[in-house]
Coordinates of C-alpha atoms in Angstrom, one line a residue:
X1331 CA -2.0 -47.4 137.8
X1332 CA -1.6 -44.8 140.2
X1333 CA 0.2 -41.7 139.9
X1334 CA 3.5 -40.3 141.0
X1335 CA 1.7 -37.8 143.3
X1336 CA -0.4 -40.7 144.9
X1337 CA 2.4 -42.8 145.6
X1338 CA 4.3 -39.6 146.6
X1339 CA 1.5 -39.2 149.1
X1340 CA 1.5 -42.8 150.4
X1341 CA 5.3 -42.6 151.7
X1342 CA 4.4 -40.1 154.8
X1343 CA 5.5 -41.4 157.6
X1344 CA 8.6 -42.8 155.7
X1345 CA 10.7 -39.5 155.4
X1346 CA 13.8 -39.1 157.5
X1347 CA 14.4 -38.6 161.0
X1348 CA 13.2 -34.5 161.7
X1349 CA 13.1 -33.0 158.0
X1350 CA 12.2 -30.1 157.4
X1351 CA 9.0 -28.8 157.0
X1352 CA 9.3 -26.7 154.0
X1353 CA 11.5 -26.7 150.9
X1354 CA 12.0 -24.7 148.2
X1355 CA 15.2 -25.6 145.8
X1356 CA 15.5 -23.6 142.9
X1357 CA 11.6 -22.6 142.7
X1358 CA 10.6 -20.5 139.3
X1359 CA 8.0 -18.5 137.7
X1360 CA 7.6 -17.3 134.6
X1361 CA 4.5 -16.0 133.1
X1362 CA 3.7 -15.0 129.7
X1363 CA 2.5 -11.7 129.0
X1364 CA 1.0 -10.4 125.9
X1365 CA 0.9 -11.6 122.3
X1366 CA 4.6 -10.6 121.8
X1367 CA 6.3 -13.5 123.6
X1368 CA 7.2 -11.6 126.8
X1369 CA 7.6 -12.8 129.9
X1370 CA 7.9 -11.8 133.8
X1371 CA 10.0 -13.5 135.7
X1372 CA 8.2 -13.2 139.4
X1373 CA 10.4 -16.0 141.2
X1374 CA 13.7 -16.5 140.4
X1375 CA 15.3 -20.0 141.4
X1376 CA 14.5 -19.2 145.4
X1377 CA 15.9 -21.5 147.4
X1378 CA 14.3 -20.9 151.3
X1379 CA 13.5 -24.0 154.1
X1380 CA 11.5 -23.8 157.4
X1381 CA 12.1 -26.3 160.0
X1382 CA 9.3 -27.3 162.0
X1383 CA 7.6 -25.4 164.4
X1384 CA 9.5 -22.5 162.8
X1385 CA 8.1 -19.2 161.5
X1386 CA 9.9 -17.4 158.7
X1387 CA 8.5 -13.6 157.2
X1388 CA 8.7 -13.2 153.9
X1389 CA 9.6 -9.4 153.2
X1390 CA 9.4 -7.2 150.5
X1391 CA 8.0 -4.3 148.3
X1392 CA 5.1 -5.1 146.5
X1393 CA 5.8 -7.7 143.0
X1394 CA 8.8 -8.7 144.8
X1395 CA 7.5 -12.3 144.5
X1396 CA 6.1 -12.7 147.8
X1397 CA 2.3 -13.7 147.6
X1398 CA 3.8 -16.0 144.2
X1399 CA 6.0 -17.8 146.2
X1400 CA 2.8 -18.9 148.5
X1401 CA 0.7 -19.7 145.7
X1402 CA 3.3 -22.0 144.3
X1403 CA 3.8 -24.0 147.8
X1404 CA 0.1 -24.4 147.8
X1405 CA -0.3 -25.4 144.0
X1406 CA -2.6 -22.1 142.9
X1407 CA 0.1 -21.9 140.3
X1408 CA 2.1 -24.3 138.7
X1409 CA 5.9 -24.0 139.2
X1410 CA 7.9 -23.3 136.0
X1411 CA 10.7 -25.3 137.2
X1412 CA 12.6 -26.5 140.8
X1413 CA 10.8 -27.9 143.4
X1414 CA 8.8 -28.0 147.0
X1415 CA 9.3 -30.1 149.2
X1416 CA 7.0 -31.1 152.3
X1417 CA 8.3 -32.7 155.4
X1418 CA 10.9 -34.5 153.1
X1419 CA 9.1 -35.4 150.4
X1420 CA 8.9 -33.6 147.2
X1421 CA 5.5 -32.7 145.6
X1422 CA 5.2 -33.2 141.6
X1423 CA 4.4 -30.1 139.8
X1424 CA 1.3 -31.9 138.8
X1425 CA -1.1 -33.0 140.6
X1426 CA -4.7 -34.9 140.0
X1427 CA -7.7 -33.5 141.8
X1428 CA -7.4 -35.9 144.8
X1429 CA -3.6 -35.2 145.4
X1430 CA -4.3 -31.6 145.2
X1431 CA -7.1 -32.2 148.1
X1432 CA -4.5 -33.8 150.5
X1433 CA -1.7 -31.4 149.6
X1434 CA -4.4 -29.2 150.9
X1435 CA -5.5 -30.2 153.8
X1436 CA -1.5 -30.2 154.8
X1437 CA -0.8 -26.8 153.4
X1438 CA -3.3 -23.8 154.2
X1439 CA -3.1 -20.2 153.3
X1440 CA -4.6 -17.3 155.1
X1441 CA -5.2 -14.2 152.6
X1442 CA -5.1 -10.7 152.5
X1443 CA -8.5 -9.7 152.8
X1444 CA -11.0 -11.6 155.3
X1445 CA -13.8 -10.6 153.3
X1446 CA -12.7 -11.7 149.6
X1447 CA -12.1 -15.0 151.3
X1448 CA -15.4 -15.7 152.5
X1449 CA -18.4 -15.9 150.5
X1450 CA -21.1 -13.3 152.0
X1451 CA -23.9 -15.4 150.8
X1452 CA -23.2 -18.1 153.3
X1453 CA -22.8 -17.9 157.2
X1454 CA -19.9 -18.1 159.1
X1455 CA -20.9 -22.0 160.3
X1456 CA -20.8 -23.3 156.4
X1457 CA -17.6 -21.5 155.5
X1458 CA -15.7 -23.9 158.9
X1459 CA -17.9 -26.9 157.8
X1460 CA -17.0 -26.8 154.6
X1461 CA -13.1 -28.5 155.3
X1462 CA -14.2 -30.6 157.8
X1463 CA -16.6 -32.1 155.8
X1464 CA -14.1 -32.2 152.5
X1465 CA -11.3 -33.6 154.4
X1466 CA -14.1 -36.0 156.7
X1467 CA -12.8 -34.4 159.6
X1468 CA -16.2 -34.3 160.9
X1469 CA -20.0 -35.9 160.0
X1470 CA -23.4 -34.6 160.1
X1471 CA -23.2 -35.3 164.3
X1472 CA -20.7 -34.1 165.2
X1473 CA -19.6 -31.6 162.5
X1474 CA -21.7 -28.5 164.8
X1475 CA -20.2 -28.9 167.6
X1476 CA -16.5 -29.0 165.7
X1477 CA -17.5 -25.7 163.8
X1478 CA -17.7 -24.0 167.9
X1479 CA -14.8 -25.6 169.2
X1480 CA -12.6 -23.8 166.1
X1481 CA -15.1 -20.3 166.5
X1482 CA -14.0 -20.4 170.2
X1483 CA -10.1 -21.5 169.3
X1484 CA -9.9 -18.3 167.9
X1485 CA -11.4 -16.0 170.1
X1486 CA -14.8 -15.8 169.0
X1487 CA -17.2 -17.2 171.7
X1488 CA -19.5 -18.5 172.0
X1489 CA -19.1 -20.2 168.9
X1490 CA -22.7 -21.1 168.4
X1491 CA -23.7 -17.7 168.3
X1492 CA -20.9 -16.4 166.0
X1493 CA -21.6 -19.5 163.2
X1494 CA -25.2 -18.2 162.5
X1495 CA -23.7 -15.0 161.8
X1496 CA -22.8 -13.6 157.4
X1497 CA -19.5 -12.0 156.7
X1498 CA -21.2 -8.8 156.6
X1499 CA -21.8 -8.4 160.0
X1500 CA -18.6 -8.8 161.4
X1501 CA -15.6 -6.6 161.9
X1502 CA -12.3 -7.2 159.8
X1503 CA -10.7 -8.4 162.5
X1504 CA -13.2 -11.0 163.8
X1505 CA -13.8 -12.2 159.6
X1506 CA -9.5 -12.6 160.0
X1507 CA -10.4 -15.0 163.1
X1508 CA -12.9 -17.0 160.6
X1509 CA -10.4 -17.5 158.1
X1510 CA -7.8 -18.6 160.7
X1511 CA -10.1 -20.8 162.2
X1512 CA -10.8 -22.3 158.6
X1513 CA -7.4 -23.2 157.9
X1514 CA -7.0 -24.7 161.1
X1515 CA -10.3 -27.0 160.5
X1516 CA -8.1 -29.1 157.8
X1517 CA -5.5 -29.2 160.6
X1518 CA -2.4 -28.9 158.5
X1519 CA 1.0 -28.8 159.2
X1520 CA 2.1 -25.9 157.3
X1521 CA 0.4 -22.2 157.4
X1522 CA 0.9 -19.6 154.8
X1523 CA 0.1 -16.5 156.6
X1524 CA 0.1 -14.0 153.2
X1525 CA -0.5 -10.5 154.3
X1526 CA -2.8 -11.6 156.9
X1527 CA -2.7 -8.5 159.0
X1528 CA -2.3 -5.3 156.8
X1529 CA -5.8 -5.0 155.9
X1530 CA -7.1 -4.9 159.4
X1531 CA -6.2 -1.1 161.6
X1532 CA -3.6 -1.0 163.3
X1533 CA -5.4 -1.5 166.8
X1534 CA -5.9 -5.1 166.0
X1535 CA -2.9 -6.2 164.0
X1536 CA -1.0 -7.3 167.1
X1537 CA -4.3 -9.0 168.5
X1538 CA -4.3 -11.1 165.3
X1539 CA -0.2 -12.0 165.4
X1540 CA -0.6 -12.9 169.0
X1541 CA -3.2 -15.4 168.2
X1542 CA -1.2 -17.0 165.3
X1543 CA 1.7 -17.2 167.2
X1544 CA -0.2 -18.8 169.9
X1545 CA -2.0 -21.3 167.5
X1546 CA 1.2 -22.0 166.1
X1547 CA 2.7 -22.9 169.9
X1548 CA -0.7 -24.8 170.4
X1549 CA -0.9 -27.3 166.8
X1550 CA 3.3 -27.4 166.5
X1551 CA 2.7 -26.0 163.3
X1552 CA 5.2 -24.4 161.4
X1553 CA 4.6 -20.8 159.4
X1554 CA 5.7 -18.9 156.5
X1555 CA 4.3 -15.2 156.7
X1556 CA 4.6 -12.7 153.9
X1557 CA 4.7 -9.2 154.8
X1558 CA 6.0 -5.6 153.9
X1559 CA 6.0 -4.4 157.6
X1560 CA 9.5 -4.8 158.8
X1561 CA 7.9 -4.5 162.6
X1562 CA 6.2 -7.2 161.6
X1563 CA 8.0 -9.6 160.5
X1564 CA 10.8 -8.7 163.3
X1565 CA 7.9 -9.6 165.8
X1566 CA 6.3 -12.7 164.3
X1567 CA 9.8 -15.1 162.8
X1568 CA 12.2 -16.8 164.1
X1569 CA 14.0 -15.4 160.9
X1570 CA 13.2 -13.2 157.6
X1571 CA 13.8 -13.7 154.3
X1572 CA 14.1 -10.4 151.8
X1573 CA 13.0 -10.4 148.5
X1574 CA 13.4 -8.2 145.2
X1575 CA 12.6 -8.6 141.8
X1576 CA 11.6 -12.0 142.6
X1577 CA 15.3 -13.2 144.4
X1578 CA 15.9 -13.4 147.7
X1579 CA 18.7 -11.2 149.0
X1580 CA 18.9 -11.5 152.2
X1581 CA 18.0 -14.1 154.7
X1582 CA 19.3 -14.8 158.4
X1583 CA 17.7 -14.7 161.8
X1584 CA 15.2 -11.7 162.5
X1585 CA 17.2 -9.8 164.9
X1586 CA 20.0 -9.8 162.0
X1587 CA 18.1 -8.9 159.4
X1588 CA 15.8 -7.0 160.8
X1589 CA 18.1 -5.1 163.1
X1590 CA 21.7 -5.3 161.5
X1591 CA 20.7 -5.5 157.7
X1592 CA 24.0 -5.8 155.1
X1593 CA 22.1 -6.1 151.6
X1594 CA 22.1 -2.1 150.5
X1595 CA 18.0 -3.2 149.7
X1596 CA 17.2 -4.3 153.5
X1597 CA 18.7 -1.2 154.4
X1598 CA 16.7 0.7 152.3
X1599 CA 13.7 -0.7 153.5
X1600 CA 14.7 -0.6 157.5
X1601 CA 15.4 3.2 156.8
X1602 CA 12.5 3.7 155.3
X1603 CA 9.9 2.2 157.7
X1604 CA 8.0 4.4 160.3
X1605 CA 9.8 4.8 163.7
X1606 CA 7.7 6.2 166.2
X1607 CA 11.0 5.8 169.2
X1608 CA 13.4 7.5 167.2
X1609 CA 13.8 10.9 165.8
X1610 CA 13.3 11.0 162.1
X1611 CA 16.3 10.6 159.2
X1612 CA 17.5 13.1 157.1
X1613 CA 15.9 12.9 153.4
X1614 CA 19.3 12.6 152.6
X1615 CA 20.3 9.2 154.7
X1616 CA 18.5 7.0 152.8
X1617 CA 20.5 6.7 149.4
X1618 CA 18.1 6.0 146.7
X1619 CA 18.6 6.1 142.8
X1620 CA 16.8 4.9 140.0
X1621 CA 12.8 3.2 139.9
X1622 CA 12.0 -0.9 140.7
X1623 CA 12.8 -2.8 137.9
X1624 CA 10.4 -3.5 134.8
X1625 CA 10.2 -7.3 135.4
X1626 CA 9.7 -7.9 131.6
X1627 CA 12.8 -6.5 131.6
X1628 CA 15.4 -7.1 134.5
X1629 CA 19.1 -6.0 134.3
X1630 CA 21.5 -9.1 133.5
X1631 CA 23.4 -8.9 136.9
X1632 CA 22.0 -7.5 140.2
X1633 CA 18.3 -6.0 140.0
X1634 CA 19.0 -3.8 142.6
X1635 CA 21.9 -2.1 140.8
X1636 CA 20.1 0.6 138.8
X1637 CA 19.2 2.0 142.4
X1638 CA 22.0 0.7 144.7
X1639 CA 24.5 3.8 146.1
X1640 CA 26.8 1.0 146.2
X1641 CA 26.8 -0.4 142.9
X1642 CA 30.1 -1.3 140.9
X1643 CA 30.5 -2.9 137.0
X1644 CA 30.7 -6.3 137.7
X1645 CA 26.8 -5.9 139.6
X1646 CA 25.8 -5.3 136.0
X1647 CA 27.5 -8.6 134.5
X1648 CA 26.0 -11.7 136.9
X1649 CA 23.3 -12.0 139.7
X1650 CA 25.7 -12.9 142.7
X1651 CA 25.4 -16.0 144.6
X1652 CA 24.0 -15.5 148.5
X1653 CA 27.1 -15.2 150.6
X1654 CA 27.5 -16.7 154.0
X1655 CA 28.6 -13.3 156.2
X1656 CA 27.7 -15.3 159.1
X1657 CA 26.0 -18.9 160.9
X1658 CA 22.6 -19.0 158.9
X1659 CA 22.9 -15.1 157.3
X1660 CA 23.8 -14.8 154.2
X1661 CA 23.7 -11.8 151.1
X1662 CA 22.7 -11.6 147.7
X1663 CA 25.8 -8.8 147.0
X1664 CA 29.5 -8.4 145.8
X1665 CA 30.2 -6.6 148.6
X1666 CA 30.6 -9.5 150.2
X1667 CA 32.3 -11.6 147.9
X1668 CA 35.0 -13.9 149.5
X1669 CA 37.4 -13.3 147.1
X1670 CA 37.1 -9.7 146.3
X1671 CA 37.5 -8.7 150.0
X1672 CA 40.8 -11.1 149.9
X1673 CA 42.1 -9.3 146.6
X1674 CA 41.5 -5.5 148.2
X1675 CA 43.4 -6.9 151.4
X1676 CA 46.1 -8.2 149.0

């Protein structure tokens, strides 16, 4: 008999008219840590969507939840509870070895660091055939000359030259352009793009967005990219998601976010990323009490209160719902709490 995933996998093509390409309703993590029965608590019931051909950043400081949240879309780790959902149709927690390859070859991640990702044993030709083979994207004829196409898709040509070639004798930016161009050999529909730019120098960062963004245009794919640079972000979605203490608080269109932020947090972190066009804050404008939360041990009600200047009783009692402040921007705080602003105008 087969199982759930397989079927699960059979029905593409049978999902409803434009669904979305991502969704995550009510995803968790917990880990166990130690002998003693403790726990972290890395995601928290995160609830996020990303329509096709649509790019949304993932922001936040680091053990926010980020790089968790993109290991759980792509199966590395095995929800504790919720759900994802791709193109309308919801994956099973668990999945056999051949479900897991086509979940795969639909979801790719690009990590961190180019050179952890590749092994330096083998040249840059194996690492690209390696999908295409996997996935039978590609035989022994033809699977050369699809290795050069991809090499040249990225930047890197020409691509014969550049698959003879070992991790170690390329530049971080042009290893970066191999890992793209691996996850692009499985041609999937989704990319997540976790950290893929703050090991590289600066000089190159925006080379490297500028080529996702134009892959992404190119394959209609659709993107979710995890970052701590507000710049970022702001340049690379459509809109940006804030996380802390593994919640998101705060999520609207990038120029919102990004430029008008309400969640005390997002402020924090706007304020307290370089500007180079403006003249510097006071140490005093950027309010700031209290350390980041022990995860093994988060407050009942808002994690942020211990270091909000804002913070009032009831954010000790109950993590507050996300609050609609406007079309498609809504906040993890009381402060904007329906009824309390009704009651203070009473």
């Amino acid at each position: 008999m087969p199982s759930p995933a397989t079927e699960f996998f059979k029905k593409e093509g049978q999902s409803p008219q434009q669904p979305l390409a991502l969704e995550l309703h009510d995803l968790t993590k917990v880990f166990k840590t130690g002998r003693a029965g403790h726990s972290v608590t890395a995601v928290n019931k995160v609830s996020l969507s990303i329509a096709r051909g649509e790019v949304l950043a993932l922001v936040g400081e680091s053990g926010s939840g980020k790089s968790t949240i993109a290991r759980l879309i792509a199966r590395l780790e095995t929800p504790t509870s919720g759900y994802v959902s791709l193109n309308g149709q919801m994956i099973p927690n668990r999945l056999g070895r051949a479900d897991l390859r086509k979940l795969r070859r639909r979801v790719q991640i690009i990590f961190q660091d180019p050179y952890a990702s590749l092994n330096a044993l083998n040249s840059v030709g194996y690492a690209l055939s390696r999908p295409l083979r996997i996935h039978k994207l590609a035989d022994a004829r033809t699977v050369g000359a699809s290795v050069n196409a991809l090499l040249e898709r990225v930047g890197l040509s020409p691509g014969a030259a550049w698959a003879a070639r070992r991790p170690g004798e390329l530049s971080g930016g042009q290893r970066q352009r191999v890992v793209i161009a691996r996850a692009l050999a499985a041609q999937p529909e989704l990319i997540l793009a976790d950290e893929p730019t703050s090991a590289l120098d600066v000089s190159i960062r925006l080379d490297v967005m500028n080529l996702l963004l134009d892959l992404k245009d190119q394959a209609g794919l659709s993107m979710l990219f995890i970052t701590h640079d507000l710049s970022g972000a702001h340049y690379m979605a459509d809109r940006v998601a804030v996380m802390y203490a593994g919640s998101v608080v705060e999520i609207g269109p990038a120029d919102a976010v990004i430029g008008q932020p309400q969640m005390p947090y997002t402020q924090l972190l706007r304020r307290a990323a370089p500007k180079f066009d403006e003249p510097p804050e006071a140490p005093d404008a950027v309010p700031l009490r209290g350390e980041v939360p022990d995860l093994k041990a988060l407050p009942p009600g808002c994690a942020f209160e211990p270091r909000c200047p804002h913070a009032m009783p009831v954010c000790k009692s109950a993590l507050p719902p996300l609050y609609e402040i406007a079309p498609g921007h809504q906040v993890r705080c009381v402060l904007f709490d329906p009824a309390r602003a009704a009651k203070a105008g009473d």
